[in-house]
Short mmCIF file of C-alpha atoms in Angstrom, two decimals:
data_model
loop_
_atom_site.label_atom_id
_atom_site.label_comp_id
_atom_site.label_asym_id
_atom_site.label_seq_id
_atom_site.Cartn_x
_atom_site.Cartn_y
_atom_site.Cartn_z
CA UNK A 1 0.88 -5.10 -13.41
CA UNK A 2 -2.03 -2.89 -14.78
CA UNK A 3 -3.32 0.50 -12.36
CA UNK A 4 -6.56 0.54 -10.48
CA UNK A 5 -9.52 -2.12 -11.09
CA UNK A 6 -8.34 -2.58 -15.00
CA UNK A 7 -5.25 -4.27 -12.93
CA UNK A 8 -7.51 -7.08 -10.59
CA UNK A 9 -7.32 -9.78 -13.24
CA UNK A 10 -3.78 -9.49 -13.14
CA UNK A 11 -2.36 -12.30 -10.80
CA UNK A 12 -4.98 -14.89 -11.48
CA UNK A 13 -4.26 -14.02 -15.32
CA UNK A 14 -0.51 -14.97 -14.20
CA UNK A 15 -2.01 -18.05 -12.34
CA UNK A 16 -4.57 -19.45 -13.57
CA UNK A 17 -5.92 -18.10 -16.81
CA UNK A 18 -7.75 -21.41 -17.44
CA UNK A 19 -9.73 -21.29 -13.91
CA UNK A 20 -13.59 -20.34 -14.43
CA UNK A 21 -13.72 -16.88 -13.25
CA UNK A 22 -17.66 -15.95 -13.64
CA UNK A 23 -20.30 -18.37 -14.58
CA UNK A 24 -24.01 -16.26 -15.21
CA UNK A 25 -27.02 -17.62 -16.91
CA UNK A 26 -25.34 -17.41 -20.67
CA UNK A 27 -22.07 -17.53 -19.81
CA UNK A 28 -19.68 -19.31 -18.10
CA UNK A 29 -15.71 -17.22 -18.93
CA UNK A 30 -12.06 -18.21 -17.48
CA UNK A 31 -9.79 -15.30 -16.42
CA UNK A 32 -8.16 -15.61 -19.79
CA UNK A 33 -12.06 -14.97 -21.24
CA UNK A 34 -12.98 -12.55 -19.17
CA UNK A 35 -10.16 -10.15 -19.54
CA UNK A 36 -10.42 -10.76 -23.55
CA UNK A 37 -14.44 -10.16 -23.06
CA UNK A 38 -13.46 -7.44 -20.63
CA UNK A 39 -11.33 -5.89 -23.46
CA UNK A 40 -13.82 -5.74 -26.43
CA UNK A 41 -16.74 -4.83 -24.05
CA UNK A 42 -14.53 -1.75 -23.44
CA UNK A 43 -14.12 -1.36 -27.35
CA UNK A 44 -17.56 -1.31 -28.18
CA UNK A 45 -18.53 1.15 -25.48
CA UNK A 46 -15.62 3.75 -26.59
CA UNK A 47 -16.77 3.41 -30.61
CA UNK A 48 -20.31 4.15 -28.84
CA UNK A 49 -18.57 6.81 -27.17
CA UNK A 50 -17.97 6.71 -24.29
CA UNK A 51 -14.81 8.76 -22.54
CA UNK A 52 -13.02 9.01 -19.54
CA UNK A 53 -14.85 10.83 -16.84
CA UNK A 54 -17.96 10.07 -18.96
CA UNK A 55 -21.02 8.51 -17.16
CA UNK A 56 -22.34 5.18 -18.43
CA UNK A 57 -25.25 3.89 -16.51
CA UNK A 58 -26.92 0.72 -16.64
CA UNK A 59 -30.48 -0.79 -15.46
CA UNK A 60 -29.73 -4.38 -16.64
CA UNK A 61 -30.70 -7.90 -15.00
CA UNK A 62 -27.51 -10.11 -13.62
CA UNK A 63 -26.06 -11.56 -16.49
CA UNK A 64 -22.74 -11.82 -17.81
CA UNK A 65 -23.59 -8.50 -20.07
CA UNK A 66 -22.92 -6.39 -16.64
CA UNK A 67 -20.38 -7.53 -15.54
CA UNK A 68 -18.29 -6.75 -18.78
CA UNK A 69 -20.49 -3.55 -19.10
CA UNK A 70 -18.65 -2.66 -16.05
CA UNK A 71 -15.34 -3.91 -16.67
CA UNK A 72 -15.40 -2.23 -20.15
CA UNK A 73 -16.08 0.92 -18.23
CA UNK A 74 -13.12 1.15 -15.87
CA UNK A 75 -10.76 0.23 -18.76
CA UNK A 76 -11.97 3.49 -20.04
CA UNK A 77 -11.19 5.68 -16.98
CA UNK A 78 -15.34 5.80 -17.31
CA UNK A 79 -17.56 5.95 -14.40
CA UNK A 80 -20.54 3.12 -13.19
CA UNK A 81 -23.89 4.13 -12.54
CA UNK A 82 -26.10 1.18 -11.22
CA UNK A 83 -29.44 1.87 -11.92
CA UNK A 84 -31.86 -0.77 -10.24
CA UNK A 85 -34.42 -2.39 -13.11
CA UNK A 86 -37.17 -2.32 -9.92
CA UNK A 87 -37.03 1.28 -9.47
CA UNK A 88 -40.54 3.15 -10.28
CA UNK A 89 -40.38 5.01 -13.73
CA UNK A 90 -40.08 8.54 -12.77
CA UNK A 91 -37.12 7.17 -9.91
CA UNK A 92 -34.98 6.32 -13.05
CA UNK A 93 -36.17 9.19 -14.55
CA UNK A 94 -34.65 11.13 -11.99
CA UNK A 95 -31.39 9.08 -11.85
CA UNK A 96 -30.65 9.57 -15.46
CA UNK A 97 -31.43 13.51 -15.66
CA UNK A 98 -28.98 13.55 -12.65
CA UNK A 99 -26.26 11.45 -13.75
CA UNK A 100 -26.52 12.47 -17.20
CA UNK A 101 -24.83 9.87 -18.55
CA UNK A 102 -23.52 9.31 -21.84
CA UNK A 103 -24.62 5.96 -22.48
CA UNK A 104 -28.26 4.58 -20.72
CA UNK A 105 -27.21 0.13 -21.22
CA UNK A 106 -31.45 -1.04 -20.66
CA UNK A 107 -34.15 -2.70 -22.16
CA UNK A 108 -35.25 -1.58 -25.40
CA UNK A 109 -38.43 -0.47 -22.44
CA UNK A 110 -36.38 1.14 -20.24
CA UNK A 111 -34.89 3.13 -22.88
CA UNK A 112 -38.25 4.23 -24.00
CA UNK A 113 -39.35 5.15 -20.57
CA UNK A 114 -35.98 7.02 -20.14
CA UNK A 115 -36.23 8.92 -23.32
CA UNK A 116 -37.19 12.23 -22.32
CA UNK A 117 -35.07 12.72 -19.87
CA UNK A 118 -31.66 11.23 -21.97
CA UNK A 119 -33.13 14.11 -24.44
CA UNK A 120 -32.34 16.61 -21.97
CA UNK A 121 -29.08 15.80 -20.97
CA UNK A 122 -27.85 14.51 -24.18
CA UNK A 123 -27.82 10.82 -23.67
CA UNK A 124 -27.83 8.21 -25.81
CA UNK A 125 -29.65 4.70 -25.14
CA UNK A 126 -28.08 1.30 -26.54
CA UNK A 127 -29.94 -2.21 -25.46
CA UNK A 128 -27.91 -5.45 -24.60
CA UNK A 129 -28.71 -6.78 -28.57
CA UNK A 130 -27.17 -3.21 -29.86
CA UNK A 131 -24.31 -3.62 -27.02
CA UNK A 132 -23.22 -6.97 -28.62
CA UNK A 133 -23.51 -6.50 -31.56
CA UNK A 134 -20.78 -3.22 -31.16
CA UNK A 135 -19.00 -5.85 -29.20
CA UNK A 136 -18.45 -8.43 -31.74
CA UNK A 137 -17.25 -5.76 -34.45
CA UNK A 138 -15.53 -3.70 -31.58
CA UNK A 139 -11.98 -2.54 -32.62
CA UNK A 140 -8.66 -1.96 -30.86
CA UNK A 141 -8.70 -1.17 -27.27
CA UNK A 142 -7.75 2.13 -26.51
CA UNK A 143 -5.05 3.42 -24.29
CA UNK A 144 -6.59 5.14 -21.05
CA UNK A 145 -4.20 6.14 -18.28
CA UNK A 146 -6.40 5.10 -14.97
CA UNK A 147 -6.17 7.03 -11.45
CA UNK A 148 -7.22 4.90 -9.60
CA UNK A 149 -9.04 8.07 -7.03
CA UNK A 150 -10.86 9.53 -9.98
CA UNK A 151 -14.46 9.26 -9.89
CA UNK A 152 -15.29 6.03 -10.68
CA UNK A 153 -18.67 5.06 -10.44
CA UNK A 154 -21.62 6.92 -8.46
CA UNK A 155 -24.08 4.87 -5.73
CA UNK A 156 -27.10 6.56 -5.25
CA UNK A 157 -28.43 6.23 -1.76
CA UNK A 158 -31.24 8.81 -0.01
CA UNK A 159 -31.67 10.94 3.34
CA UNK A 160 -35.09 11.56 5.14
CA UNK A 161 -36.22 13.29 2.58
CA UNK A 162 -35.66 10.53 -0.45
CA UNK A 163 -34.09 12.58 -3.23
CA UNK A 164 -31.73 10.23 -4.36
CA UNK A 165 -27.65 10.89 -3.60
CA UNK A 166 -25.53 10.17 -5.49
CA UNK A 167 -22.27 8.90 -3.36
CA UNK A 168 -19.53 8.71 -5.12
CA UNK A 169 -16.03 7.01 -5.16
CA UNK A 170 -12.89 5.67 -7.21
CA UNK A 171 -11.47 2.41 -7.49
CA UNK A 172 -9.12 2.86 -5.12
CA UNK A 173 -12.28 2.73 -2.84
CA UNK A 174 -13.49 0.00 -4.91
CA UNK A 175 -11.32 -3.07 -4.27
CA UNK A 176 -10.51 -2.23 -0.27
CA UNK A 177 -12.95 -3.76 0.85
CA UNK A 178 -12.66 -7.47 -1.39
CA UNK A 179 -8.99 -7.20 -0.62
CA UNK A 180 -9.48 -6.96 2.77
CA UNK A 181 -12.37 -9.55 2.94
CA UNK A 182 -9.70 -12.27 0.90
CA UNK A 183 -6.44 -12.05 3.50
CA UNK A 184 -8.91 -11.34 6.73
CA UNK A 185 -11.14 -14.64 5.87
CA UNK A 186 -8.64 -16.27 4.00
CA UNK A 187 -10.15 -17.26 0.76
CA UNK A 188 -8.78 -18.85 -2.32
CA UNK A 189 -8.82 -20.09 -5.47
CA UNK A 190 -11.98 -22.63 -3.57
CA UNK A 191 -13.64 -19.71 -3.59
CA UNK A 192 -17.64 -19.69 -5.07
CA UNK A 193 -19.42 -16.87 -4.22
CA UNK A 194 -22.73 -16.65 -5.32
CA UNK A 195 -24.49 -13.30 -5.33
CA UNK A 196 -28.15 -13.17 -6.18
CA UNK A 197 -28.75 -9.15 -5.24
CA UNK A 198 -28.34 -6.72 -7.92
CA UNK A 199 -25.49 -6.50 -9.34
CA UNK A 200 -26.52 -2.72 -9.97
CA UNK A 201 -25.81 -2.14 -6.61
CA UNK A 202 -22.74 -0.83 -6.70
CA UNK A 203 -21.76 -2.83 -3.29
CA UNK A 204 -22.65 -5.92 -5.10
CA UNK A 205 -19.94 -5.37 -7.79
CA UNK A 206 -17.41 -4.36 -5.61
CA UNK A 207 -18.73 -7.97 -3.61
CA UNK A 208 -18.93 -9.58 -6.74
CA UNK A 209 -16.74 -9.67 -9.79
CA UNK A 210 -13.79 -7.34 -7.69
CA UNK A 211 -13.66 -9.75 -4.93
CA UNK A 212 -13.51 -13.08 -6.44
CA UNK A 213 -10.39 -12.12 -8.72
CA UNK A 214 -8.73 -10.90 -6.14
CA UNK A 215 -9.29 -14.34 -4.24
CA UNK A 216 -8.97 -15.69 -7.69
CA UNK A 217 -11.56 -18.12 -6.78
CA UNK A 218 -15.46 -17.69 -9.33
CA UNK A 219 -17.65 -15.57 -9.28
CA UNK A 220 -21.50 -16.83 -9.70
CA UNK A 221 -23.77 -14.53 -11.02
CA UNK A 222 -27.17 -15.96 -9.62
CA UNK A 223 -30.73 -14.65 -11.53
CA UNK A 224 -33.11 -16.08 -9.31
CA UNK A 225 -34.37 -14.57 -5.77
CA UNK A 226 -36.75 -16.93 -4.77
CA UNK A 227 -36.18 -19.50 -2.38
CA UNK A 228 -36.21 -22.21 -4.71
CA UNK A 229 -34.11 -19.93 -7.70
CA UNK A 230 -31.72 -19.29 -4.86
CA UNK A 231 -30.81 -23.24 -3.65
CA UNK A 232 -30.79 -24.17 -7.43
CA UNK A 233 -28.26 -22.40 -8.03
CA UNK A 234 -26.14 -23.49 -4.88
CA UNK A 235 -26.66 -26.54 -5.65
CA UNK A 236 -25.55 -26.99 -9.31
CA UNK A 237 -22.70 -24.14 -9.24
CA UNK A 238 -21.34 -25.46 -5.83
CA UNK A 239 -21.56 -21.80 -4.16
CA UNK A 240 -19.33 -22.01 -1.15
CA UNK A 241 -20.25 -18.45 -0.38
CA UNK A 242 -23.61 -16.83 -0.34
CA UNK A 243 -25.24 -13.55 1.15
CA UNK A 244 -29.10 -12.84 1.00
CA UNK A 245 -30.74 -10.68 2.68
CA UNK A 246 -32.92 -11.99 6.58
CA UNK A 247 -36.80 -11.90 3.62
CA UNK A 248 -34.57 -14.41 2.78
CA UNK A 249 -33.04 -17.00 5.35
CA UNK A 250 -36.85 -15.98 6.45
CA UNK A 251 -38.22 -18.14 3.16
CA UNK A 252 -35.76 -20.73 3.42
CA UNK A 253 -36.38 -21.52 7.38
CA UNK A 254 -40.30 -21.59 6.95
CA UNK A 255 -42.24 -21.94 3.74
CA UNK A 256 -39.84 -22.99 1.50
CA UNK A 257 -37.61 -25.25 3.44
CA UNK A 258 -35.01 -27.89 1.28
CA UNK A 259 -32.93 -30.49 1.71
CA UNK A 260 -30.00 -29.87 3.67
CA UNK A 261 -28.32 -31.89 1.75
CA UNK A 262 -28.29 -29.71 -1.58
CA UNK A 263 -26.72 -26.38 0.45
CA UNK A 264 -23.89 -29.03 1.70
CA UNK A 265 -21.81 -26.93 -0.46
CA UNK A 266 -21.92 -23.49 1.14
CA UNK A 267 -19.53 -22.79 3.95
CA UNK A 268 -20.76 -19.62 5.23
CA UNK A 269 -24.06 -17.37 4.39
CA UNK A 270 -23.93 -13.90 5.14
CA UNK A 271 -26.59 -11.61 5.96
CA UNK A 272 -27.25 -7.77 5.30
CA UNK A 273 -29.83 -5.43 4.22
CA UNK A 274 -31.13 -5.21 7.70
CA UNK A 275 -31.32 -6.78 11.26
CA UNK A 276 -31.72 -10.48 10.70
CA UNK A 277 -33.53 -11.35 14.39
CA UNK A 278 -30.85 -13.87 16.71
CA UNK A 279 -34.42 -16.53 16.49
CA UNK A 280 -33.90 -16.74 12.09
CA UNK A 281 -30.42 -16.89 13.77
CA UNK A 282 -30.91 -19.98 15.44
CA UNK A 283 -33.00 -22.51 13.66
CA UNK A 284 -31.23 -21.27 10.02
CA UNK A 285 -28.51 -23.28 12.33
CA UNK A 286 -30.35 -25.84 13.46
CA UNK A 287 -32.13 -26.66 9.83
CA UNK A 288 -28.80 -26.21 7.51
CA UNK A 289 -25.87 -27.01 10.20
CA UNK A 290 -24.79 -23.92 9.39
CA UNK A 291 -24.37 -20.22 10.97
CA UNK A 292 -25.38 -16.78 10.01
CA UNK A 293 -22.67 -14.46 10.01
CA UNK A 294 -23.67 -10.71 10.68
CA UNK A 295 -22.58 -8.20 8.29
CA UNK A 296 -23.39 -3.92 8.67
CA UNK A 297 -22.34 -1.52 5.41
CA UNK A 298 -22.55 1.13 4.46
CA UNK A 299 -22.71 2.87 0.50
CA UNK A 300 -20.47 5.10 2.31
CA UNK A 301 -17.55 3.23 2.98
CA UNK A 302 -18.24 0.91 0.06
CA UNK A 303 -20.07 -2.36 1.17
CA UNK A 304 -19.24 -4.31 4.20
CA UNK A 305 -17.75 -2.57 7.55
CA UNK A 306 -18.07 -5.50 10.38
CA UNK A 307 -18.73 -8.61 9.81
CA UNK A 308 -18.80 -11.66 12.24
CA UNK A 309 -15.49 -13.31 11.45
CA UNK A 310 -14.64 -17.28 11.12
CA UNK A 311 -15.78 -19.53 12.74
CA UNK A 312 -17.81 -20.00 15.70
CA UNK A 313 -17.38 -16.53 17.97
CA UNK A 314 -20.28 -13.96 17.29
CA UNK A 315 -22.59 -11.71 19.79
CA UNK A 316 -25.94 -11.82 20.11
CA UNK A 317 -28.07 -8.87 18.15
CA UNK A 318 -24.59 -7.99 17.13
CA UNK A 319 -22.67 -6.95 13.33
CA UNK A 320 -19.99 -8.23 13.86
CA UNK A 321 -16.40 -7.34 13.75
CA UNK A 322 -14.73 -4.24 12.94
CA UNK A 323 -12.99 -5.09 9.30
CA UNK A 324 -9.06 -4.31 10.04
CA UNK A 325 -8.99 -1.33 7.85
CA UNK A 326 -11.68 0.79 9.74
CA UNK A 327 -11.98 1.89 12.83
CA UNK A 328 -15.63 2.76 14.33
CA UNK A 329 -16.62 5.34 17.06
CA UNK A 330 -19.13 6.57 18.31
CA UNK A 331 -20.06 10.47 19.31
CA UNK A 332 -22.93 11.55 21.13
CA UNK A 333 -25.24 14.27 20.73
CA UNK A 334 -22.71 17.70 20.74
CA UNK A 335 -20.84 16.10 18.78
CA UNK A 336 -18.21 14.33 21.54
CA UNK A 337 -16.11 11.23 21.50
CA UNK A 338 -18.08 8.32 23.57
CA UNK A 339 -15.39 5.17 24.76
CA UNK A 340 -15.89 1.89 24.20
CA UNK A 341 -19.44 0.56 25.56
CA UNK A 342 -21.02 3.99 25.36
CA UNK A 343 -24.29 4.36 23.25
CA UNK A 344 -23.41 6.69 20.19
CA UNK A 345 -24.01 7.57 16.57
CA UNK A 346 -21.70 4.93 14.59
CA UNK A 347 -18.58 7.53 13.39
CA UNK A 348 -16.35 6.24 10.44
CA UNK A 349 -12.75 6.53 10.22
CA UNK A 350 -9.27 4.77 8.29
CA UNK A 351 -7.38 2.49 11.06
CA UNK A 352 -3.61 4.34 11.79
CA UNK A 353 -2.12 1.36 12.80
CA UNK A 354 -1.02 -2.38 11.65
CA UNK A 355 -1.15 -3.76 8.53
CA UNK A 356 -4.01 -1.74 6.99
CA UNK A 357 -3.39 1.71 8.36
CA UNK A 358 -4.17 4.87 6.41
CA UNK A 359 -5.14 2.62 3.00
CA UNK A 360 -8.85 3.79 3.35
CA UNK A 361 -9.85 6.56 2.12
CA UNK A 362 -13.04 8.66 2.39
CA UNK A 363 -15.82 8.61 -0.58
CA UNK A 364 -14.69 11.69 -3.43
CA UNK A 365 -17.77 13.12 -2.50
CA UNK A 366 -22.11 13.84 -3.68
CA UNK A 367 -22.13 14.13 -7.54
CA UNK A 368 -23.86 17.56 -8.94
CA UNK A 369 -24.65 19.38 -11.57
CA UNK A 370 -22.47 17.28 -13.49
CA UNK A 371 -19.50 17.22 -10.94
CA UNK A 372 -17.85 16.16 -7.33
CA UNK A 373 -19.78 18.37 -4.44
CA UNK A 374 -19.41 17.86 -1.09
CA UNK A 375 -16.38 15.99 -0.07
CA UNK A 376 -17.37 14.76 3.78
CA UNK A 377 -15.85 15.43 6.90
CA UNK A 378 -13.69 12.99 8.88
CA UNK A 379 -15.38 10.85 10.95
CA UNK A 380 -18.01 10.51 9.20
CA UNK A 381 -21.31 9.93 10.30
CA UNK A 382 -23.64 7.23 9.51
CA UNK A 383 -26.95 8.02 10.94
CA UNK A 384 -27.15 5.00 12.77
CA UNK A 385 -26.92 4.58 16.62
CA UNK A 386 -24.91 1.81 18.18
CA UNK A 387 -22.16 0.23 19.76
CA UNK A 388 -18.54 -0.31 19.60
CA UNK A 389 -16.47 -2.20 22.17
CA UNK A 390 -12.21 -2.49 22.79
CA UNK A 391 -12.19 -5.02 20.20
CA UNK A 392 -14.20 -3.84 17.75
CA UNK A 393 -17.40 -6.10 18.43
CA UNK A 394 -20.19 -3.34 16.67
CA UNK A 395 -24.14 -3.32 17.72
CA UNK A 396 -26.16 -1.20 15.24
CA UNK A 397 -29.20 -0.62 18.34
CA UNK A 398 -31.12 1.39 16.00
CA UNK A 399 -31.38 3.92 12.18
CA UNK A 400 -31.27 7.94 13.35
CA UNK A 401 -33.23 8.61 9.73
CA UNK A 402 -36.23 7.29 9.47
CA UNK A 403 -35.78 4.55 6.69
CA UNK A 404 -37.84 2.15 6.41
CA UNK A 405 -35.41 -1.15 5.07
CA UNK A 406 -38.13 -3.38 4.34
CA UNK A 407 -36.92 -7.16 3.27
CA UNK A 408 -32.91 -5.66 2.34
CA UNK A 409 -35.34 -2.91 -0.16
CA UNK A 410 -35.04 0.52 1.42
CA UNK A 411 -38.08 2.13 1.38
CA UNK A 412 -38.45 6.62 2.20
CA UNK A 413 -41.25 7.75 3.89
CA UNK A 414 -40.92 10.92 2.61
CA UNK A 415 -41.46 9.27 -0.75
CA UNK A 416 -44.53 6.75 -0.13
CA UNK A 417 -46.35 10.17 1.36
CA UNK A 418 -46.27 12.19 -1.73
CA UNK A 419 -47.96 9.24 -3.53
CA UNK A 420 -50.57 9.11 -0.65
CA UNK A 421 -51.20 12.90 -0.40
CA UNK A 422 -51.47 12.74 -4.35
CA UNK A 423 -54.54 10.90 -4.02
CA UNK A 424 -58.04 12.85 -3.72
CA UNK A 425 -59.19 12.35 -0.88
CA UNK A 426 -55.94 11.90 0.82
CA UNK A 427 -55.27 15.27 3.41
CA UNK A 428 -52.41 13.67 5.43
CA UNK A 429 -51.01 11.00 5.04
CA UNK A 430 -47.47 9.78 8.16
CA UNK A 431 -45.98 7.17 7.10
CA UNK A 432 -43.75 4.85 9.03
CA UNK A 433 -41.78 0.61 9.40
CA UNK A 434 -43.41 -1.60 11.64
CA UNK A 435 -41.33 -4.86 13.24
CA UNK A 436 -42.30 -8.37 10.65
CA UNK A 437 -40.88 -11.08 11.37
CA UNK A 438 -39.68 -12.06 7.86
CA UNK A 439 -39.16 -8.71 6.31
CA UNK A 440 -37.40 -6.82 9.09
CA UNK A 441 -40.05 -3.81 8.21
CA UNK A 442 -43.35 -3.36 6.97
CA UNK A 443 -44.40 0.19 6.04
CA UNK A 444 -47.76 1.38 7.41
CA UNK A 445 -49.59 5.07 6.84
CA UNK A 446 -51.37 7.05 9.03
CA UNK A 447 -53.91 7.86 6.60
CA UNK A 448 -56.61 11.44 7.59
CA UNK A 449 -59.15 11.04 4.97
CA UNK A 450 -62.25 13.45 3.65
CA UNK A 451 -65.88 12.69 2.25
CA UNK A 452 -66.30 9.79 -0.10
CA UNK A 453 -62.45 8.71 -0.36
CA UNK A 454 -61.86 5.16 -1.98
CA UNK A 455 -60.29 3.06 0.48
CA UNK A 456 -59.88 0.25 -1.52
CA UNK A 457 -57.49 3.01 -4.00
CA UNK A 458 -55.35 4.15 -1.73
CA UNK A 459 -53.81 1.50 -0.16
CA UNK A 460 -53.33 0.06 -4.02
#
């Protein structure tokens, strides 16, 4: 069996090579198809100049290309960097400069927007059509020895300053969450997991093509995030498991209710990316006959830390039960370890006993100046305030960070404040989140103005 992510398809290739592995807008592939296409992708990326340890940045829509590029990069021992298509142009440029990619896979317009940044770091822009052309004429697949503990992915997150920080994970780190979830939830070949959030988010790549391969199930790459599009994908492809953000669940409960029969294939619905109010959970269950599974996750973990278990058990207001490979503790403001049920900052470490003992490893560090620096101190402080009981049930009470989570999207007050302060007539600004029934939080600002300010322009 191959080592690391290149070997994630091996069990399915042995047991059910002709089963459908991935469904996307432009393609449906069996496991045999996906394996062969991943090899061709690796060969094409090698021809384009990607090498072990090199960065492949991708700003792509949810379709088959983002899946193949990821698998191709992993087979070369390269480092994957997802850059969200919805990011502002200055944000994209900053990430390109920071990660210094060998290649940037993106649309022609996005490559043009980042041309100066690419020139600064000596990178090359490649469109999807160019990659497909290179793939069609790719040569032999290079033989690369994979180190599963070497850097494999950079996931950009931000703290209260709004300055992106690249969290670096290994292939080992990226494979473990799916392995644990598949085993603990009893998933197998019948799993048809649909995901509509951007696969450029590293956590989503872990929870899609890697997880479903570990179950020998089917990854369904959904390219619509509106309620109608989500319903269409679930109904047409008989999705059994789907995860969304509270805003999407809110829409399905309020303005975009659909015939529950259209969602009858669903066995589990997850909520992540923000707080999901209990009243929304109750209403969703009343309409669709399905409970919403609460989750809590971190880029640094990576992905899921806790989730409501299979079955009906859940704790109102809670974020599920901690997965069996992790141990979550709370610490006081002075750093002291607190007992169960005591409120404090949530901190993450490896389980020391049981089947999954010592399997989890902390992220490798932060990407800076062309390498990995600042390896984390364990246990890893999450910046979130909460409670963990003796049975592993976790409740997140609040964020210690100033981060605003709006409809599952992170908004950093410092970034918005800088934009406001750049406007003529704005002397000062303070940005904060306010509760919103649909989005979880809405962005609000107090603005100090001078004479003759154009309020409509500031609001826009």
